[in-house]
CSV table of C-alpha atoms and ligand atoms in Angstrom, one decimal:
chain,number,residue,atom,x,y,z
W,5,MET,CA,-96.0,17.1,76.5
W,6,MET,CA,-93.8,14.1,77.1
W,7,LYS,CA,-90.5,14.2,75.1
W,8,ILE,CA,-87.9,11.6,76.0
W,9,LEU,CA,-84.4,11.8,74.6
W,10,VAL,CA,-82.6,8.4,74.4
W,11,ALA,CA,-78.8,8.6,74.3
W,12,ASN,CA,-76.6,5.8,73.1
W,13,LEU,CA,-73.0,6.5,74.1
W,14,GLY,CA,-69.9,4.8,72.8
W,15,SER,CA,-66.3,5.7,73.6
W,16,THR,CA,-66.1,7.7,70.4
W,17,SER,CA,-69.8,8.1,69.4
W,18,LEU,CA,-73.1,9.6,70.5
W,19,LYS,CA,-76.3,8.5,68.9
W,20,TYR,CA,-79.7,9.8,69.9
W,21,ARG,CA,-83.4,9.5,69.3
W,22,LEU,CA,-86.1,11.8,70.5
W,23,PHE,CA,-89.5,10.3,71.2
W,24,ASP,CA,-92.7,12.2,71.8
W,25,PHE,CA,-95.2,10.2,74.0
W,26,SER,CA,-97.7,13.1,74.3
W,27,ASN,CA,-101.4,12.2,74.3
W,28,GLY,CA,-100.7,8.5,74.6
W,29,GLY,CA,-98.8,8.4,71.3
W,30,GLU,CA,-95.4,6.9,70.6
W,31,LYS,CA,-93.6,8.9,67.9
W,32,MET,CA,-89.9,9.0,67.1
W,33,VAL,CA,-89.6,12.7,66.1
W,34,SER,CA,-85.9,13.0,65.5
W,35,LYS,CA,-82.7,11.0,65.4
W,36,GLY,CA,-79.1,11.8,64.8
W,37,GLY,CA,-75.6,11.1,66.0
W,38,PHE,CA,-71.9,11.9,65.9
W,39,GLU,CA,-69.0,9.6,65.1
W,40,ARG,CA,-65.3,9.9,65.9
W,41,VAL,CA,-66.2,12.0,68.9
W,42,THR,CA,-63.2,13.3,70.9
W,43,ASP,CA,-65.1,15.7,73.1
W,44,HIS,CA,-68.4,14.2,74.4
W,45,SER,CA,-69.3,17.5,76.1
W,46,ALA,CA,-69.3,19.3,72.7
W,47,ALA,CA,-71.2,16.4,71.1
W,48,ILE,CA,-74.0,16.6,73.8
W,49,GLU,CA,-74.2,20.4,73.3
W,50,SER,CA,-74.5,19.8,69.5
W,51,CYS,CA,-77.2,17.2,70.1
W,52,LEU,CA,-79.3,19.6,72.2
W,53,ALA,CA,-78.6,22.5,69.8
W,54,ASP,CA,-79.6,20.3,66.7
W,55,LEU,CA,-82.9,19.4,68.5
W,56,GLU,CA,-83.6,23.1,69.2
W,57,LYS,CA,-82.7,24.2,65.7
W,58,GLY,CA,-85.0,21.6,64.2
W,59,GLY,CA,-87.8,22.9,66.4
W,60,PHE,CA,-88.2,19.6,68.3
W,61,ILE,CA,-87.5,21.2,71.7
W,62,ARG,CA,-87.1,24.7,73.0
W,63,GLY,CA,-84.3,23.8,75.3
W,64,ALA,CA,-83.4,20.9,77.6
W,65,LYS,CA,-86.2,22.0,79.9
W,66,ASP,CA,-88.6,20.6,77.3
W,67,LEU,CA,-87.3,17.1,77.9
W,68,ALA,CA,-89.3,15.0,80.4
W,69,ALA,CA,-86.1,12.8,80.8
W,70,VAL,CA,-83.0,11.6,79.1
W,71,GLY,CA,-82.9,7.8,78.9
W,72,PHE,CA,-79.7,5.8,78.6
W,73,LYS,CA,-79.2,2.3,77.2
W,74,ALA,CA,-76.7,1.6,80.0
W,75,VAL,CA,-74.9,-1.7,80.2
W,76,MET,CA,-74.6,-2.9,83.8
W,77,ALA,CA,-74.1,-1.8,87.4
W,78,LYS,CA,-73.1,-3.7,90.6
W,79,GLY,CA,-76.3,-4.5,92.6
W,80,VAL,CA,-78.6,-2.4,90.4
W,81,ASN,CA,-80.8,-3.8,87.6
W,82,GLY,CA,-83.9,-2.8,85.6
W,83,CYS,CA,-84.8,0.8,85.0
W,84,VAL,CA,-83.5,3.3,87.5
W,85,ARG,CA,-83.1,7.0,88.1
W,86,LEU,CA,-79.4,7.9,87.8
W,87,ASP,CA,-78.3,9.4,91.1
W,88,ALA,CA,-74.8,9.3,92.7
W,89,LYS,CA,-75.4,5.8,94.0
W,90,ALA,CA,-76.3,4.4,90.6
W,91,LEU,CA,-73.3,6.0,89.1
W,92,GLU,CA,-71.1,4.5,91.8
W,93,ALA,CA,-72.6,1.1,91.1
W,94,MET,CA,-71.8,1.5,87.4
W,95,GLU,CA,-68.3,2.6,88.3
W,96,ALA,CA,-67.9,-0.6,90.4
W,97,PHE,CA,-68.3,-2.7,87.2
W,98,SER,CA,-66.2,-0.4,84.9
W,99,CYS,CA,-63.3,-2.8,85.0
W,100,ILE,CA,-65.4,-5.6,83.2
W,101,THR,CA,-67.0,-3.1,80.8
W,102,PRO,CA,-64.0,-1.0,79.7
W,103,ALA,CA,-65.6,-0.1,76.4
W,104,HIS,CA,-69.0,0.7,77.8
W,105,ASN,CA,-69.4,1.9,81.4
W,106,PRO,CA,-66.7,4.7,81.3
W,107,PRO,CA,-68.2,6.6,78.3
W,108,TYR,CA,-71.7,6.2,79.8
W,109,ILE,CA,-70.6,7.5,83.2
W,110,GLN,CA,-68.9,10.4,81.6
W,111,GLY,CA,-71.8,11.1,79.3
W,112,ILE,CA,-74.4,10.9,82.1
W,113,LYS,CA,-72.4,13.4,84.2
W,114,LEU,CA,-72.2,15.7,81.2
W,115,PHE,CA,-75.9,15.5,80.5
W,116,ALA,CA,-76.5,16.3,84.2
W,117,LYS,CA,-74.5,19.6,83.6
W,118,LYS,CA,-76.1,20.5,80.2
W,119,ALA,CA,-79.6,19.6,81.2
W,120,PRO,CA,-79.8,20.5,85.0
W,121,GLY,CA,-83.1,19.4,86.6
W,122,THR,CA,-83.9,17.0,83.7
W,123,PRO,CA,-84.4,13.4,85.1
W,124,LEU,CA,-81.7,11.0,83.9
W,125,VAL,CA,-82.9,7.4,83.7
W,126,ALA,CA,-81.0,4.2,82.7
W,127,LEU,CA,-82.4,0.9,81.5
W,128,PHE,CA,-79.7,-1.6,82.0
W,129,GLU,CA,-79.0,-4.2,79.3
W,130,THR,CA,-79.0,-6.9,82.0
W,131,ALA,CA,-82.7,-6.2,82.8
W,132,PHE,CA,-84.2,-8.7,80.4
W,133,TYR,CA,-82.6,-11.7,82.1
W,134,GLN,CA,-83.9,-11.2,85.7
W,135,TRP,CA,-86.3,-14.1,85.2
W,136,ALA,CA,-84.0,-16.5,83.4
W,137,PRO,CA,-83.6,-19.9,85.1
W,138,GLU,CA,-80.7,-19.7,87.7
W,139,ALA,CA,-79.0,-22.8,86.2
W,140,ALA,CA,-78.6,-20.9,83.0
W,141,MET,CA,-77.0,-17.9,84.7
W,142,ARG,CA,-74.5,-19.5,87.1
W,143,TYR,CA,-70.9,-20.4,86.6
W,144,ALA,CA,-69.4,-23.3,88.7
W,145,VAL,CA,-67.3,-21.0,90.9
W,146,PRO,CA,-66.8,-20.6,94.6
W,147,GLU,CA,-69.8,-19.1,96.3
W,148,ALA,CA,-67.8,-16.0,97.3
W,149,TRP,CA,-67.1,-15.3,93.6
W,150,PHE,CA,-70.8,-15.5,92.8
W,151,LYS,CA,-71.6,-13.1,95.6
W,152,ALA,CA,-69.0,-10.7,94.1
W,153,GLY,CA,-70.9,-10.7,90.8
W,154,VAL,CA,-69.2,-13.6,88.9
W,155,ARG,CA,-72.2,-15.0,87.1
W,156,ARG,CA,-73.8,-14.7,83.7
W,157,TRP,CA,-75.7,-11.5,83.4
W,158,GLY,CA,-76.7,-11.4,79.7
W,159,PHE,CA,-76.8,-8.2,77.7
W,160,HIS,CA,-78.4,-6.6,74.6
W,161,GLY,CA,-81.6,-6.8,76.8
W,162,ALA,CA,-83.3,-3.8,75.0
W,163,SER,CA,-82.8,-5.4,71.6
W,164,HIS,CA,-83.9,-8.9,72.5
W,165,LYS,CA,-86.9,-7.5,74.4
W,166,PHE,CA,-87.9,-5.6,71.3
W,167,ILE,CA,-87.6,-8.8,69.3
W,168,ALA,CA,-89.6,-10.7,71.9
W,169,GLU,CA,-92.5,-8.2,71.4
W,170,ARG,CA,-92.3,-7.6,67.7
W,171,SER,CA,-91.8,-11.3,66.7
W,172,ALA,CA,-94.9,-12.2,68.8
W,173,GLU,CA,-96.9,-9.5,67.0
W,174,LEU,CA,-95.8,-10.7,63.6
W,175,LEU,CA,-96.6,-14.3,64.5
W,176,GLY,CA,-100.1,-13.3,65.5
W,177,ARG,CA,-99.5,-13.8,69.2
W,178,ASN,CA,-100.6,-10.5,70.8
W,179,ASP,CA,-101.0,-12.3,74.1
W,180,VAL,CA,-97.2,-13.0,74.2
W,181,ALA,CA,-96.4,-9.5,72.8
W,182,GLU,CA,-98.3,-8.0,75.7
W,183,ARG,CA,-96.6,-10.3,78.2
W,184,ALA,CA,-93.2,-9.2,76.9
W,185,ARG,CA,-94.3,-5.5,77.0
W,186,ASN,CA,-95.4,-5.9,80.7
W,187,LEU,CA,-92.3,-7.9,81.7
W,188,TYR,CA,-90.7,-5.1,83.8
W,189,VAL,CA,-94.0,-4.4,85.5
W,190,ASP,CA,-95.1,-7.9,86.5
W,191,GLY,CA,-92.1,-10.2,85.9
W,192,GLY,CA,-93.8,-12.3,83.3
W,193,LYS,CA,-97.0,-12.9,85.1
W,194,THR,CA,-99.3,-11.7,82.2
W,195,PRO,CA,-101.2,-14.9,81.2
W,196,VAL,CA,-100.7,-16.3,77.7
W,197,LYS,CA,-102.6,-18.8,75.6
W,198,THR,CA,-101.2,-22.1,74.5
W,199,PRO,CA,-99.1,-23.3,72.8
W,200,ASN,CA,-95.9,-21.9,74.0
W,201,LEU,CA,-94.2,-19.4,71.7
W,202,ARG,CA,-90.5,-20.3,71.4
W,203,VAL,CA,-88.2,-17.7,69.8
W,204,ILE,CA,-84.5,-17.6,69.2
W,205,SER,CA,-83.2,-14.1,68.7
W,206,CYS,CA,-79.9,-13.5,67.0
W,207,HIS,CA,-78.5,-9.9,67.5
W,208,LEU,CA,-75.5,-9.9,65.2
W,209,GLY,CA,-73.7,-6.6,65.0
W,210,GLY,CA,-70.5,-4.9,66.2
W,211,SER,CA,-71.3,-6.9,69.3
W,212,SER,CA,-73.3,-10.1,69.0
W,213,SER,CA,-75.5,-12.2,71.2
W,214,ILE,CA,-78.2,-14.8,71.0
W,215,SER,CA,-81.1,-15.2,73.3
W,216,GLY,CA,-83.7,-17.9,73.9
W,217,ILE,CA,-87.2,-16.5,74.6
W,218,LEU,CA,-90.1,-18.4,75.9
W,219,ASN,CA,-93.5,-16.7,75.8
W,220,GLY,CA,-91.8,-13.3,75.7
W,221,VAL,CA,-89.4,-14.0,78.7
W,222,ALA,CA,-85.7,-14.6,78.2
W,223,ILE,CA,-84.4,-18.0,79.2
W,224,GLY,CA,-80.8,-17.0,78.7
W,225,ASN,CA,-78.3,-15.1,76.6
W,226,SER,CA,-74.9,-16.0,75.1
W,227,LEU,CA,-73.2,-13.0,76.8
W,228,GLY,CA,-72.0,-14.0,80.2
W,229,MET,CA,-70.5,-11.9,83.0
W,230,SER,CA,-69.2,-9.2,80.6
W,231,PRO,CA,-70.1,-7.9,77.2
W,232,GLN,CA,-66.9,-9.4,75.9
W,233,SER,CA,-68.1,-13.0,76.0
W,234,GLY,CA,-70.2,-15.4,74.0
W,235,LEU,CA,-69.9,-15.0,70.2
W,236,PRO,CA,-66.8,-13.4,68.7
W,237,HIS,CA,-67.5,-9.6,68.3
W,238,ASN,CA,-66.1,-7.0,66.0
W,239,ASP,CA,-62.8,-6.7,67.9
W,240,ARG,CA,-63.7,-8.3,71.3
W,241,VAL,CA,-62.8,-11.9,72.0
W,242,GLY,CA,-66.0,-13.8,72.8
W,243,ASP,CA,-65.8,-17.0,74.8
W,244,MET,CA,-62.3,-18.2,75.6
W,245,ASP,CA,-61.1,-20.7,78.2
W,246,ALA,CA,-60.4,-18.7,81.4
W,247,PHE,CA,-57.1,-20.6,81.7
W,248,ALA,CA,-55.8,-19.1,78.5
W,249,LEU,CA,-55.2,-15.8,80.3
W,250,PRO,CA,-52.9,-17.0,83.1
W,251,PHE,CA,-51.2,-19.2,80.5
W,252,LEU,CA,-50.4,-16.2,78.3
W,253,MET,CA,-49.4,-14.0,81.2
W,254,ARG,CA,-47.0,-16.6,82.5
W,255,THR,CA,-45.5,-17.8,79.2
W,256,GLN,CA,-45.4,-14.6,77.2
W,257,GLY,CA,-44.9,-12.1,80.0
W,258,LEU,CA,-48.1,-10.2,79.1
W,259,SER,CA,-49.3,-7.7,81.7
W,260,LEU,CA,-52.9,-7.9,82.7
W,261,ASP,CA,-53.6,-4.5,81.2
W,262,GLU,CA,-52.0,-5.5,77.8
W,263,ALA,CA,-53.9,-8.8,77.8
W,264,GLU,CA,-57.1,-7.0,78.5
W,265,ARG,CA,-56.5,-4.5,75.7
W,266,LEU,CA,-55.7,-7.3,73.2
W,267,MET,CA,-58.9,-9.2,74.2
W,268,CYS,CA,-61.0,-6.0,73.8
W,269,LYS,CA,-59.4,-4.3,70.8
W,270,GLU,CA,-57.4,-6.9,68.8
W,271,ALA,CA,-59.6,-10.0,69.0
W,272,GLY,CA,-62.9,-11.0,67.5
W,273,LEU,CA,-63.4,-10.7,63.7
W,274,LYS,CA,-60.4,-8.3,63.6
W,275,GLY,CA,-58.1,-10.8,65.4
W,276,LEU,CA,-59.2,-13.7,63.3
W,277,SER,CA,-59.2,-12.0,59.9
W,278,GLY,CA,-56.1,-9.8,60.6
W,279,LYS,CA,-57.9,-7.4,58.3
W,280,SER,CA,-60.8,-5.5,59.8
W,281,ASN,CA,-63.4,-5.4,62.6
W,282,ASP,CA,-66.2,-4.8,60.0
W,283,ILE,CA,-67.8,-7.8,58.5
W,284,ARG,CA,-68.2,-6.0,55.2
W,285,ASP,CA,-64.4,-5.8,54.8
W,286,VAL,CA,-64.0,-9.4,56.1
W,287,ALA,CA,-66.6,-10.7,53.6
W,288,GLU,CA,-64.9,-8.8,50.8
W,289,GLY,CA,-61.5,-10.3,51.8
W,290,ALA,CA,-63.1,-13.8,51.9
W,291,GLY,CA,-64.6,-13.1,48.4
W,292,LYS,CA,-61.1,-12.5,47.1
W,293,GLY,CA,-59.9,-15.8,48.5
W,294,ASP,CA,-58.3,-14.6,51.8
W,295,GLU,CA,-58.2,-17.7,54.0
W,296,ARG,CA,-58.1,-15.8,57.4
W,297,CYS,CA,-61.2,-13.8,56.4
W,298,LYS,CA,-63.0,-17.0,55.4
W,299,LEU,CA,-62.1,-18.5,58.7
W,300,ALA,CA,-63.3,-15.4,60.6
W,301,LEU,CA,-66.7,-15.8,59.0
W,302,ASP,CA,-66.8,-19.5,59.6
W,303,VAL,CA,-66.0,-19.0,63.3
W,304,LEU,CA,-68.8,-16.5,63.7
W,305,ALA,CA,-71.3,-18.7,61.9
W,306,HIS,CA,-70.1,-21.8,63.9
W,307,ASN,CA,-70.5,-19.9,67.2
W,308,ALA,CA,-74.0,-18.6,66.2
W,309,ARG,CA,-75.1,-22.2,65.4
W,310,HIS,CA,-73.7,-23.4,68.7
W,311,TRP,CA,-75.9,-21.0,70.7
W,312,ILE,CA,-78.9,-21.4,68.4
W,313,GLY,CA,-78.6,-25.1,69.0
W,314,SER,CA,-78.4,-24.6,72.7
W,315,TYR,CA,-81.6,-22.6,72.8
W,316,PHE,CA,-83.3,-24.9,70.3
W,317,LEU,CA,-82.8,-27.7,72.9
W,318,GLN,CA,-83.7,-25.7,76.0
W,319,LEU,CA,-86.9,-24.5,74.3
W,320,ASN,CA,-87.8,-28.0,73.0
W,321,GLY,CA,-87.7,-26.7,69.5
W,322,ALA,CA,-88.4,-23.2,68.1
W,323,ASP,CA,-91.3,-21.4,66.3
W,324,ALA,CA,-89.1,-18.6,65.0
W,325,LEU,CA,-85.5,-17.7,64.4
W,326,ILE,CA,-85.0,-14.0,64.2
W,327,PHE,CA,-82.0,-12.0,62.8
W,328,THR,CA,-81.4,-8.4,63.9
W,329,ALA,CA,-78.7,-5.7,64.2
W,330,GLY,CA,-76.1,-4.5,61.7
W,331,ILE,CA,-75.0,-8.0,60.5
W,332,GLY,CA,-78.3,-9.8,61.1
W,333,GLU,CA,-80.3,-7.3,59.2
W,334,ASN,CA,-78.0,-6.8,56.3
W,335,GLN,CA,-75.5,-9.6,55.7
W,336,ALA,CA,-77.5,-12.3,53.8
W,337,SER,CA,-74.4,-14.5,53.4
W,338,MET,CA,-73.9,-14.8,57.1
W,339,ARG,CA,-77.6,-15.7,57.6
W,340,GLU,CA,-77.2,-18.3,55.0
W,341,ALA,CA,-74.1,-19.8,56.6
W,342,ILE,CA,-75.9,-19.9,59.9
W,343,CYS,CA,-79.0,-21.6,58.6
W,344,HIS,CA,-77.1,-24.1,56.3
W,345,ASN,CA,-78.1,-27.8,56.6
W,346,LEU,CA,-80.7,-27.5,59.3
W,347,ASP,CA,-83.6,-29.0,57.4
W,348,ASN,CA,-83.8,-32.0,59.8
W,349,LEU,CA,-84.6,-29.4,62.6
W,350,GLY,CA,-87.2,-27.8,60.4
W,351,ILE,CA,-85.1,-24.7,59.7
W,352,VAL,CA,-85.1,-24.1,55.9
W,353,LEU,CA,-84.1,-20.7,54.4
W,354,ASP,CA,-85.6,-19.4,51.1
W,355,PRO,CA,-82.4,-18.3,49.3
W,356,ALA,CA,-84.2,-15.7,47.2
W,357,ALA,CA,-86.1,-14.1,50.1
W,358,ASN,CA,-82.9,-14.1,52.1
W,359,ALA,CA,-80.8,-12.5,49.4
W,360,LYS,CA,-83.4,-9.7,49.1
W,361,ALA,CA,-84.0,-9.0,52.8
W,362,ARG,CA,-82.1,-5.9,54.0
W,363,ALA,CA,-82.8,-3.6,56.9
W,364,GLN,CA,-86.6,-4.2,56.9
W,365,GLU,CA,-89.0,-6.8,58.2
W,366,ALA,CA,-89.1,-9.9,56.1
W,367,VAL,CA,-89.8,-13.6,56.3
W,368,ILE,CA,-86.9,-15.4,54.8
W,369,SER,CA,-87.8,-19.1,55.4
W,370,SER,CA,-89.2,-21.3,52.8
W,371,ALA,CA,-92.9,-22.2,52.8
W,372,ASP,CA,-92.2,-25.7,54.2
W,373,SER,CA,-89.9,-24.6,57.0
W,374,ARG,CA,-91.4,-25.5,60.4
W,375,VAL,CA,-89.4,-22.7,62.0
W,376,LYS,CA,-90.2,-19.2,60.6
W,377,ILE,CA,-87.0,-17.4,59.9
W,378,MET,CA,-87.3,-13.6,59.9
W,379,VAL,CA,-85.4,-10.4,59.7
W,380,ILE,CA,-86.6,-7.8,62.1
W,381,PRO,CA,-84.8,-4.5,62.5
W,382,THR,CA,-84.2,-3.8,66.2
W,383,ASN,CA,-85.4,-0.7,68.0
W,384,GLU,CA,-83.5,-0.6,71.3
W,385,GLU,CA,-84.1,3.1,71.8
W,386,LEU,CA,-87.9,2.6,71.8
W,387,VAL,CA,-87.7,-0.1,74.5
W,388,VAL,CA,-85.6,2.3,76.6
W,389,ALA,CA,-87.9,5.2,76.0
W,390,ARG,CA,-91.0,3.2,77.0
W,391,GLU,CA,-89.4,2.1,80.3
W,392,VAL,CA,-88.2,5.6,81.0
W,393,LYS,CA,-91.7,6.8,80.6
W,394,ARG,CA,-93.0,4.2,82.9
W,395,GLN,CA,-90.3,5.1,85.5
W,396,LEU,CA,-91.4,8.7,85.4
W,397,GLN,CA,-95.0,7.9,85.7
W,398,ASN,CA,-94.5,5.5,88.7
W,399,ASN,CA,-92.2,7.8,90.7
K,412,AMP,P1,-74.5,-2.7,65.0
K,412,AMP,O1,-73.6,-3.0,66.2
K,412,AMP,O2,-75.8,-3.3,65.1
K,412,AMP,O3,-74.5,-1.2,64.7
K,412,AMP,O4,-73.7,-3.4,63.8
K,412,AMP,C1,-72.6,-2.9,63.3
K,412,AMP,C2,-71.9,-3.9,62.3
K,412,AMP,O5,-72.9,-4.4,61.4
K,412,AMP,C3,-70.8,-3.3,61.5
K,412,AMP,O6,-69.6,-3.4,62.1
K,412,AMP,C4,-70.8,-4.2,60.3
K,412,AMP,O7,-70.0,-5.3,60.5
K,412,AMP,C5,-72.3,-4.7,60.2
K,412,AMP,N1,-73.0,-3.9,59.1
K,412,AMP,C6,-73.6,-2.7,59.2
K,412,AMP,N2,-74.2,-2.3,58.1
K,412,AMP,C7,-74.0,-3.4,57.2
K,412,AMP,C8,-74.4,-3.6,55.9
K,412,AMP,N3,-75.1,-2.7,55.2
K,412,AMP,N4,-74.0,-4.8,55.3
K,412,AMP,C9,-73.3,-5.7,56.0
K,412,AMP,N5,-72.9,-5.5,57.3
K,412,AMP,C10,-73.3,-4.4,57.9
């Protein structure tokens, strides 16, 4: 019996999926979650109790491991057993992941208490970018800053890795799918046939990022040193000139803490629209003629096109453009805005197929589009569970 629970922890949420990998199978047997969580300890107890009540486990001892889709840690990458050293390494980067690492560290410690003896394993979101070209991952900063960790790391690794695998399968390139599946075992050494498979993966959700993927291996990601960079997010800022921060602090007397709070909680779609951090509300506002809401949507689409363009160039074209996550899977109007007027690049949407596509796999490009445009619902938890299984089997 090999049951692996994958926990997705937010500052006020706990989502989980239970996988059963017994007898070589790969079944998601239960999923659930809690929103507006004020007491993570109680939420974890409820999660384990719900799994017991449903007959999926007879107690935490039935779990082969709990896996975490953790974000980043200083000096630690890939899939690792969560011991005191790994937690310290996560703590060391808490200040650049204020919305992510603190709830994870707290949740991991609570799981250690509620499920004593159960291995706790993290797959870091940075893992997918370990083989990206160095030039794509470096900032032009003094060497000492780089050594301290100031570089692009890239995030949403579990989601983009899932897209690398699934898009290759759907495009009939099982060789590339296998290479992507084996990436954390052999670092992309699994041979593939020609021609190259070039995929641009757009994870658009509460937090958004775009990755270029060549033959199943990432060549970069729009998120940089922290998960607040790249595209504008729901309420986090995205890319902004680093000199804006000292300017604001010096001219407006903002403290560092307040500036950080504003960049993390009052920026992104929320800051631009002045209305909401949820694209559904922003789109509704835009539909009623609200100019700030319209601008927020335009800025998101513009930034997505900027990064798609970047990877289109680096990959020397693209075979597929994939949309995933909450916005990418559901918001047809945003997909349309992003794909608008790209026919000279061979990217042509089928408006009817696009309007219909929602939360399930679909091809949304027109028959004459050189680049296949697809919606693929992501499955980050499955990627985590698979790596956790491998970690257990290898150690
Ligand atoms: P995620 O981070 O992938 O969970 O995406 C969450 C975001 O996706 C939400 O904040 C919404 O902006 C957007 N979203 C979720 N569901 C829908 C939907 N049915 N239609 C449009 N946007 C959605």
